[in-house]
MMTF fields as JSON, N, C-alpha, C and O atoms, coordinates in Angstrom:
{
  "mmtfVersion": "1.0.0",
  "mmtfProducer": "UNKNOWN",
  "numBonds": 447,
  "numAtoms": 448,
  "numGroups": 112,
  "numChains": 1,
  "numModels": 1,
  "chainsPerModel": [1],
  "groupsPerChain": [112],
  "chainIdList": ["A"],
  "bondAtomList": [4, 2, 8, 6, 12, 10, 16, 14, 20, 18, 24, 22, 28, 26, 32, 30, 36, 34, 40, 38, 44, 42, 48, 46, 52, 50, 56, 54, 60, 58, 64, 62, 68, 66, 72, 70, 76, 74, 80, 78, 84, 82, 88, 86, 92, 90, 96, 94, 100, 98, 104, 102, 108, 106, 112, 110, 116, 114, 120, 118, 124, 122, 128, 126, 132, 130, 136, 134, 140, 138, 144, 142, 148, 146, 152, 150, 156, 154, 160, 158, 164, 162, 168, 166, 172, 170, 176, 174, 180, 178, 184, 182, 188, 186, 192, 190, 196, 194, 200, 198, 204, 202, 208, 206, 212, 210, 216, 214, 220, 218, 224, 222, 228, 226, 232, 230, 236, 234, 240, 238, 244, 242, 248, 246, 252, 250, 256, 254, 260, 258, 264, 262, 268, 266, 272, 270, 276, 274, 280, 278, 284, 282, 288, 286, 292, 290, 296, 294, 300, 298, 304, 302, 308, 306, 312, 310, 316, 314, 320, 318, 324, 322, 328, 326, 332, 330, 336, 334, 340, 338, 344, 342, 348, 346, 352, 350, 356, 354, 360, 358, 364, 362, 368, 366, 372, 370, 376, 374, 380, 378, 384, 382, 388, 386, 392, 390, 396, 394, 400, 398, 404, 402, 408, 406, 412, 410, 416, 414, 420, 418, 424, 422, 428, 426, 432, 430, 436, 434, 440, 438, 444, 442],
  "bondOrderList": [1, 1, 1, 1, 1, 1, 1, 1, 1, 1, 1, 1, 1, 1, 1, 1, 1, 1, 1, 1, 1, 1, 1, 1, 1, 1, 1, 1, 1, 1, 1, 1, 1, 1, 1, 1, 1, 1, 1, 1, 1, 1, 1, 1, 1, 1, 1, 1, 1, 1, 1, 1, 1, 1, 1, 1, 1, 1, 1, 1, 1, 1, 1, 1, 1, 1, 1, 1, 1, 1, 1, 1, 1, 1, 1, 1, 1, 1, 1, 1, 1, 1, 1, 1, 1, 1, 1, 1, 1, 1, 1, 1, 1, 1, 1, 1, 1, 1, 1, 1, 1, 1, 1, 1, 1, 1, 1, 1, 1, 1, 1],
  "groupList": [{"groupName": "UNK", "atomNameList": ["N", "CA", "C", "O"], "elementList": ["N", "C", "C", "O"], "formalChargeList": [0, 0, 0, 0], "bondAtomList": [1, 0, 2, 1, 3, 2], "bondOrderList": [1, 1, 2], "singleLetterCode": "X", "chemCompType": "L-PEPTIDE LINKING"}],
  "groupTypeList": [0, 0, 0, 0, 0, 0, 0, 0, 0, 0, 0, 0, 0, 0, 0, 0, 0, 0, 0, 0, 0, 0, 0, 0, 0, 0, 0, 0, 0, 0, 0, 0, 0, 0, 0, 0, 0, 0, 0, 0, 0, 0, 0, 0, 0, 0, 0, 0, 0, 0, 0, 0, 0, 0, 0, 0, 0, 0, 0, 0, 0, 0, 0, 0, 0, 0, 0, 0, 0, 0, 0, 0, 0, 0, 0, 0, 0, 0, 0, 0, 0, 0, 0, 0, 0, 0, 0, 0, 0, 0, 0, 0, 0, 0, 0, 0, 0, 0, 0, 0, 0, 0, 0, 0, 0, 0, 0, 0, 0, 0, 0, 0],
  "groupIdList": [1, 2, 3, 4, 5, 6, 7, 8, 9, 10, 11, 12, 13, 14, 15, 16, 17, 18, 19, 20, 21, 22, 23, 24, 25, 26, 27, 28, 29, 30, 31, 32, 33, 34, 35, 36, 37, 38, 39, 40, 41, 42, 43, 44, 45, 46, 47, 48, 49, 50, 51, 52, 53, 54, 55, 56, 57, 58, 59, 60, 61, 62, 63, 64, 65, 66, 67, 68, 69, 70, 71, 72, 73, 74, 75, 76, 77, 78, 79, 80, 81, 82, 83, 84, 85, 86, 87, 88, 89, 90, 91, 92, 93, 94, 95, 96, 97, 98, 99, 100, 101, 102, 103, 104, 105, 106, 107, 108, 109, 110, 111, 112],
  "secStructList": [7, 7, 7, 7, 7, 7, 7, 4, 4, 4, 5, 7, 7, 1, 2, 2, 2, 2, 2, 2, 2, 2, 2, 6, 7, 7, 7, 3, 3, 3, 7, 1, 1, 7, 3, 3, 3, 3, 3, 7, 7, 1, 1, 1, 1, 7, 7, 5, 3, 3, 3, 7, 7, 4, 4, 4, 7, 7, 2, 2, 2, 2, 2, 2, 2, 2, 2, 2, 2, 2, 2, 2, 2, 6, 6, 6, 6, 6, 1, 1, 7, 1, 1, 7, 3, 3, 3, 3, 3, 7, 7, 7, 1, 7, 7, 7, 7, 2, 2, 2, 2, 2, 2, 2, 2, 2, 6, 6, 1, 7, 7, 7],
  "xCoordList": [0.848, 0.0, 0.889, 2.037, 0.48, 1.714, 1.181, 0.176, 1.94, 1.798, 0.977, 1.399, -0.383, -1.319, -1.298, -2.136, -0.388, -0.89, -0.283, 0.321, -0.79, -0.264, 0.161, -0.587, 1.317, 1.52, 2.14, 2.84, 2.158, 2.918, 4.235, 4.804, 4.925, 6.264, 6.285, 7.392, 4.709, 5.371, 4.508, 4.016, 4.478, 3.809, 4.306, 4.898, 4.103, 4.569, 3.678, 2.849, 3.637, 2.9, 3.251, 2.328, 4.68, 4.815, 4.948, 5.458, 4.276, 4.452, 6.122, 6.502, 6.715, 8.379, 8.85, 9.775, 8.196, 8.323, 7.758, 8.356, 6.561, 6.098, 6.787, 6.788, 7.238, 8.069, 9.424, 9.813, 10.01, 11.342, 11.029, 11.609, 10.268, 9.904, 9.771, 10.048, 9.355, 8.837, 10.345, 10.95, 11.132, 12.157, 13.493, 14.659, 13.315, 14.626, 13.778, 13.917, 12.898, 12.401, 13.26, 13.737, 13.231, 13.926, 13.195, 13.748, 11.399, 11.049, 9.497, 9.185, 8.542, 7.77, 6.675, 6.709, 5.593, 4.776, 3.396, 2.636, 3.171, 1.805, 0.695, 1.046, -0.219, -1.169, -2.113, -1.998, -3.222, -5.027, -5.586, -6.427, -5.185, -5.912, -5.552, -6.228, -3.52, -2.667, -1.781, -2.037, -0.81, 0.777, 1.408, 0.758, 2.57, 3.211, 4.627, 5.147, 5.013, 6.297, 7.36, 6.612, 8.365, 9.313, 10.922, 11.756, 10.891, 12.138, 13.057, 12.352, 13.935, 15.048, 14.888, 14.886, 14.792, 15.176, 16.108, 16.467, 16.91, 17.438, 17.239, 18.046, 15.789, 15.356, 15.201, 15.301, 15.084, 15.027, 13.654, 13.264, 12.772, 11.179, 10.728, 11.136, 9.737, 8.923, 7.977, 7.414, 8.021, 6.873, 6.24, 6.777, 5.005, 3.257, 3.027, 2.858, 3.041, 1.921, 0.842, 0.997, 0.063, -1.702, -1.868, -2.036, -1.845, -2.48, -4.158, -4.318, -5.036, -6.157, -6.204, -6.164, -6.294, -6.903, -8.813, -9.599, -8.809, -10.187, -10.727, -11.937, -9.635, -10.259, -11.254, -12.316, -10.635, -11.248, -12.799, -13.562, -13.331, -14.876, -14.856, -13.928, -16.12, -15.788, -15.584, -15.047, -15.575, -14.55, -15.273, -14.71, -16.636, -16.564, -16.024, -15.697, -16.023, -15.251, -13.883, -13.153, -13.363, -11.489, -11.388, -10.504, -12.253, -12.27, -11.92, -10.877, -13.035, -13.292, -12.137, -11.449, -11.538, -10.462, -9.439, -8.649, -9.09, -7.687, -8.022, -7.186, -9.183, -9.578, -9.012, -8.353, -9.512, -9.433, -7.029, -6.29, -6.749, -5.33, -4.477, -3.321, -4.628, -4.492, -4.696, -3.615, -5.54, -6.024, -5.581, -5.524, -5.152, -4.375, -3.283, -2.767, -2.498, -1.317, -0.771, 0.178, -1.942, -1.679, -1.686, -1.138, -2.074, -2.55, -1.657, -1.503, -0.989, -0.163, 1.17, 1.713, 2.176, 3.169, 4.464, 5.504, 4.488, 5.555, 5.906, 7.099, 5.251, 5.348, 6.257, 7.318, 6.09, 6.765, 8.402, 8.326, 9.348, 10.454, 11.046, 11.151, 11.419, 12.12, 13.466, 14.342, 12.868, 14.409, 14.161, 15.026, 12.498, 12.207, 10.695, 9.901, 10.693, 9.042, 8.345, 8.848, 6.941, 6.365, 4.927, 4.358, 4.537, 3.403, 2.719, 3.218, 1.347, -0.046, -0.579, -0.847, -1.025, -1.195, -2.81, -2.794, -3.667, -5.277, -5.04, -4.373, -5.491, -6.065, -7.482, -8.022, -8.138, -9.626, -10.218, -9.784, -11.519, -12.558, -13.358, -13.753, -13.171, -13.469, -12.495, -12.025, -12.271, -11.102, -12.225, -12.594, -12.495, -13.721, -13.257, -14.392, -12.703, -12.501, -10.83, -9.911, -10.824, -9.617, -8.333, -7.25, -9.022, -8.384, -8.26, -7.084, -9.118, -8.611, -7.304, -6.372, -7.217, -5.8, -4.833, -3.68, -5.081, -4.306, -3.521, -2.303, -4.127, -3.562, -2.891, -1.893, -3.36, -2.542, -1.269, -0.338, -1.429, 0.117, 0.939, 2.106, 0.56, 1.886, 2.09, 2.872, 1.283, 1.801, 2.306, 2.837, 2.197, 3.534, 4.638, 5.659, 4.384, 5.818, 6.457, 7.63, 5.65, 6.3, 6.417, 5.926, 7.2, 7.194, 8.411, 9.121, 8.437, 9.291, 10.664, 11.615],
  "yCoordList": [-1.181, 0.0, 1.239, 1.111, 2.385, 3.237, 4.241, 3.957, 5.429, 6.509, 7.742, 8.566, 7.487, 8.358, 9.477, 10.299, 9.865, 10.714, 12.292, 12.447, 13.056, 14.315, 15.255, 15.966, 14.915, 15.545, 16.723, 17.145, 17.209, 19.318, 19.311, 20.338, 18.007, 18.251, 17.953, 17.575, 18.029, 18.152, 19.411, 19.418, 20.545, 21.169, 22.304, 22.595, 23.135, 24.817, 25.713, 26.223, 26.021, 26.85, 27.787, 28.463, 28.692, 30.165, 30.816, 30.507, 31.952, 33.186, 33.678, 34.242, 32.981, 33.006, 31.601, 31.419, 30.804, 29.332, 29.725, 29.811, 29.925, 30.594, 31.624, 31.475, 32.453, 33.331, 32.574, 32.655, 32.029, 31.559, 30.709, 31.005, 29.809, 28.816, 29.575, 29.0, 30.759, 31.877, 32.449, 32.339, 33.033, 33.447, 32.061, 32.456, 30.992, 30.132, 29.166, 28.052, 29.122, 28.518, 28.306, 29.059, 26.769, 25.954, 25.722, 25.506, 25.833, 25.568, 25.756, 25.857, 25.792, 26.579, 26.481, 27.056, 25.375, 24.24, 25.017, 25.264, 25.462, 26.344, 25.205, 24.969, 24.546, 23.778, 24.69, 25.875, 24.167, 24.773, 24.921, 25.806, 24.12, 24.718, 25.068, 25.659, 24.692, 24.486, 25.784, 26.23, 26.319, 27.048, 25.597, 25.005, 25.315, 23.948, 25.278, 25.625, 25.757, 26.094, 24.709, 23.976, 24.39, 23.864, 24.478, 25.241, 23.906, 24.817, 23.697, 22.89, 23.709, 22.894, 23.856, 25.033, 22.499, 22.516, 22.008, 20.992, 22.201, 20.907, 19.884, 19.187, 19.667, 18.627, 17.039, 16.99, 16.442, 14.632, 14.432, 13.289, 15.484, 14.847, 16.157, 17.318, 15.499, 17.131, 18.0, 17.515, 19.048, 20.14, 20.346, 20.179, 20.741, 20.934, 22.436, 22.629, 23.315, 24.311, 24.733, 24.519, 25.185, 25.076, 26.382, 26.925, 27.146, 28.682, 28.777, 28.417, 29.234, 29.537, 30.837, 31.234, 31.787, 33.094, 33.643, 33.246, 34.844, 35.153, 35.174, 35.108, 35.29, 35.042, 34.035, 34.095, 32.832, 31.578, 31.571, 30.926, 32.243, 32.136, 32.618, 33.17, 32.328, 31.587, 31.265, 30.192, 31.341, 30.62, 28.94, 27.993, 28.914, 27.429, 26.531, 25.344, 27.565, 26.813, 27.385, 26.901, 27.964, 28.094, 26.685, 25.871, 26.496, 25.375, 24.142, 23.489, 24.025, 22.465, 22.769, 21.752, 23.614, 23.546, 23.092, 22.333, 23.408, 22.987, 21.501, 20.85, 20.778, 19.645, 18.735, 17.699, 19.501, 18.404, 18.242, 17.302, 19.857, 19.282, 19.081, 19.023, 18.919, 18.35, 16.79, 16.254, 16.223, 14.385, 14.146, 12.966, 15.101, 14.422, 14.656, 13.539, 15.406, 15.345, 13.786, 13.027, 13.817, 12.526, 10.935, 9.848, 11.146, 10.532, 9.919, 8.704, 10.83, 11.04, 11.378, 12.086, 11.188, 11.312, 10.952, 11.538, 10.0, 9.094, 10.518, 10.812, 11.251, 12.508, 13.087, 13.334, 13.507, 14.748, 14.75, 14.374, 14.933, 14.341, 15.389, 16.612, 14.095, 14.134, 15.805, 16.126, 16.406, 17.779, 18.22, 18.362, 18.933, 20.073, 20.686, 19.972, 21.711, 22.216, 22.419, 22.486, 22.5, 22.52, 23.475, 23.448, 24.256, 25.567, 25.226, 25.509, 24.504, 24.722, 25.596, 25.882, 26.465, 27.373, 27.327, 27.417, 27.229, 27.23, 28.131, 29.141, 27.928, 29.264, 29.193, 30.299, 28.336, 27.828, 27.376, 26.559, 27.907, 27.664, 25.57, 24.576, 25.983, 24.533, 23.507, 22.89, 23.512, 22.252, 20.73, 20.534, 20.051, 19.096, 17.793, 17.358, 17.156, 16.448, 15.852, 16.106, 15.113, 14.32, 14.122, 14.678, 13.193, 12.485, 13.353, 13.467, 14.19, 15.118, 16.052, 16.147, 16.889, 17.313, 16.428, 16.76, 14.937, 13.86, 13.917, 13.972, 13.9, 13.517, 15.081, 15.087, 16.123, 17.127, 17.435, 18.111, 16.817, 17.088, 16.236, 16.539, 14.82, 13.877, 13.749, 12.956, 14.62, 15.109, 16.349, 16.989, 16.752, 18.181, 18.173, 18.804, 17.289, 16.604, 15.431, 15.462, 14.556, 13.701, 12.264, 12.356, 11.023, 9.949, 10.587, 11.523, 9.757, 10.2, 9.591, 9.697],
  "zCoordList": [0.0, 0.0, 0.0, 0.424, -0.421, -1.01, 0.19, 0.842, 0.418, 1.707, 0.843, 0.031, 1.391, 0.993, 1.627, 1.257, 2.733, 4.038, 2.985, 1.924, 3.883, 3.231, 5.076, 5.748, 5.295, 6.482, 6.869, 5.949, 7.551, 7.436, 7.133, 6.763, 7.275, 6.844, 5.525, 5.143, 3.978, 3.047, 2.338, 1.21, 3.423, 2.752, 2.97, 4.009, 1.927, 2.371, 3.008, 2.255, 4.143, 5.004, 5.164, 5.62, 5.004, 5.296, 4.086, 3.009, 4.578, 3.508, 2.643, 1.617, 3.938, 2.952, 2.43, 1.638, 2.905, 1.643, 0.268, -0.805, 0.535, -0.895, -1.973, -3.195, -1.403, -1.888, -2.177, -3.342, -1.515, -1.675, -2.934, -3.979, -2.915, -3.864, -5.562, -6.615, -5.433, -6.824, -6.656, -7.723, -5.618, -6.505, -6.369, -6.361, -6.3, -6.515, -7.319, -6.813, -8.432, -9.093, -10.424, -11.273, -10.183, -11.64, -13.002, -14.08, -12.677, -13.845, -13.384, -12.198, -14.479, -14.6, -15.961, -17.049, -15.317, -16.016, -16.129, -15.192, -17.908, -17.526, -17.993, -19.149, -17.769, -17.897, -18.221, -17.908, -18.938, -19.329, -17.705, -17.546, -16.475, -15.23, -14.413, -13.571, -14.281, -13.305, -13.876, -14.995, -13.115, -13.002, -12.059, -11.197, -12.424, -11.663, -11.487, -12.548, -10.52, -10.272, -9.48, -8.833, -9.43, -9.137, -8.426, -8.915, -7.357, -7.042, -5.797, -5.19, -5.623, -5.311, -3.028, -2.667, -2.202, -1.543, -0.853, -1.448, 0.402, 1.33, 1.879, 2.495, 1.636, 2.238, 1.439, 0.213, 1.824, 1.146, 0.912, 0.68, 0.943, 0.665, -0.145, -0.138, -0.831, -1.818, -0.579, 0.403, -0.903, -0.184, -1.039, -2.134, -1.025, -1.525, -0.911, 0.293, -1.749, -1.536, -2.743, -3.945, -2.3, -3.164, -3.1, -2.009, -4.369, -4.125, -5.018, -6.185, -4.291, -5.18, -5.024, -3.859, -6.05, -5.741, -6.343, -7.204, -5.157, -5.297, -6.568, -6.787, -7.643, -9.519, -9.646, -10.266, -8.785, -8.857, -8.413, -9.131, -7.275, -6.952, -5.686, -5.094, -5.263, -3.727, -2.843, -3.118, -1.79, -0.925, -0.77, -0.22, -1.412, -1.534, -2.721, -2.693, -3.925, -5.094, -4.81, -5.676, -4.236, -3.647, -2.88, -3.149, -2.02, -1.036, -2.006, -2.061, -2.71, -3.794, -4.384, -4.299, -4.942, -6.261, -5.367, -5.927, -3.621, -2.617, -2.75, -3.377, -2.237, -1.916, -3.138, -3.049, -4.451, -5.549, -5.761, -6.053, -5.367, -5.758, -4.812, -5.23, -3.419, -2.316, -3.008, -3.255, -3.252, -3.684, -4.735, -5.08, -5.54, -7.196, -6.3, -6.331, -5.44, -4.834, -4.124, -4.327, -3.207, -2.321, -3.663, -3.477, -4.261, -5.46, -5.966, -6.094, -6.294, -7.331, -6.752, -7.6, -5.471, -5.123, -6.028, -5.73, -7.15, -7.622, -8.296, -8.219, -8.803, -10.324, -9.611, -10.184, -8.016, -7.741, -7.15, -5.98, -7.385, -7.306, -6.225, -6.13, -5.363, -3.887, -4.065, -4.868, -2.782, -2.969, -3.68, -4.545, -3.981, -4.829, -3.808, -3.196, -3.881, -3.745, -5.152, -6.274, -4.711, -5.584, -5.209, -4.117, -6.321, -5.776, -6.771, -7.861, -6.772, -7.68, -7.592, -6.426, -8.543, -8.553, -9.486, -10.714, -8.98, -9.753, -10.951, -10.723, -12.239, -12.856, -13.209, -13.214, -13.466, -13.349, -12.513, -11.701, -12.565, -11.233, -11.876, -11.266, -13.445, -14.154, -14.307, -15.263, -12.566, -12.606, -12.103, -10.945, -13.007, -12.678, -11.913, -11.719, -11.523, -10.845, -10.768, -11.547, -9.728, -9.011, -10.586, -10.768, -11.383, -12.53, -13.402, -13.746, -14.047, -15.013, -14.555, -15.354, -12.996, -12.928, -12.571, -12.848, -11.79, -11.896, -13.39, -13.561, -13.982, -15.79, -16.212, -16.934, -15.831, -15.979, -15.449, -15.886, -14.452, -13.683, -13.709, -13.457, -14.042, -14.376, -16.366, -16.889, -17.072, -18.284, -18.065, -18.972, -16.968, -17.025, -16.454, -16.728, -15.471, -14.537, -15.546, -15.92, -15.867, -16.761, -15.413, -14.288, -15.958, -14.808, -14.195, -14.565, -13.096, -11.722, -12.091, -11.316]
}
């Protein structure tokens, strides 16, 4: 059984992770629903941060759009390669379910 968990040590929570991540960024994945930024840390495991902005709706379709790439995240761990962060970045409120950005993000990441 593979590690579904999504726990705080792989996620970016401060306002200067975020930032650090946008200015030491290696690369820079524009998808039809996603922004995929990439950026190199010290650490031996990937970090996850999720940005939706108010463009998107909401705060219940901001909510649904975290939920759905939070679960293609946990999902989908093999794509994201160990000693990098990584910032999703919403640009559509018509992000329709789990598998459609599943399939977007490991055709923009590519296999692991």
């Amino acid at each position: 059984m593979s590690d579904e968990r999504f726990p705080k040590a792989e996620r970016l929570r401060k306002r200067r992770e975020f930032k650090s991540a946008d200015a030491h960024k290696t690369a820079r994945v524009v998808t039809p629903n996603l922004i995929i930024l990439r950026a190199p840390n010290t650490l031996d495991h990937v970090r996850i941060g999720i940005t939706v902005s108010k463009k998107i709706g909401k705060s219940v379709e901001r909510n649904r759009v975290k939920r759905v790439l939070r679960e293609a995240y946990r999902k989908n761990k093999g794509v994201f390669k160990p000693g990098n962060d990584y910032v999703l970045i919403a640009r559509s409120p018509r992000i329709v379910g789990i598998s459609t950005i599943a399939q977007e993000i490991i055709k923009a990441l590519g296999p692991a």
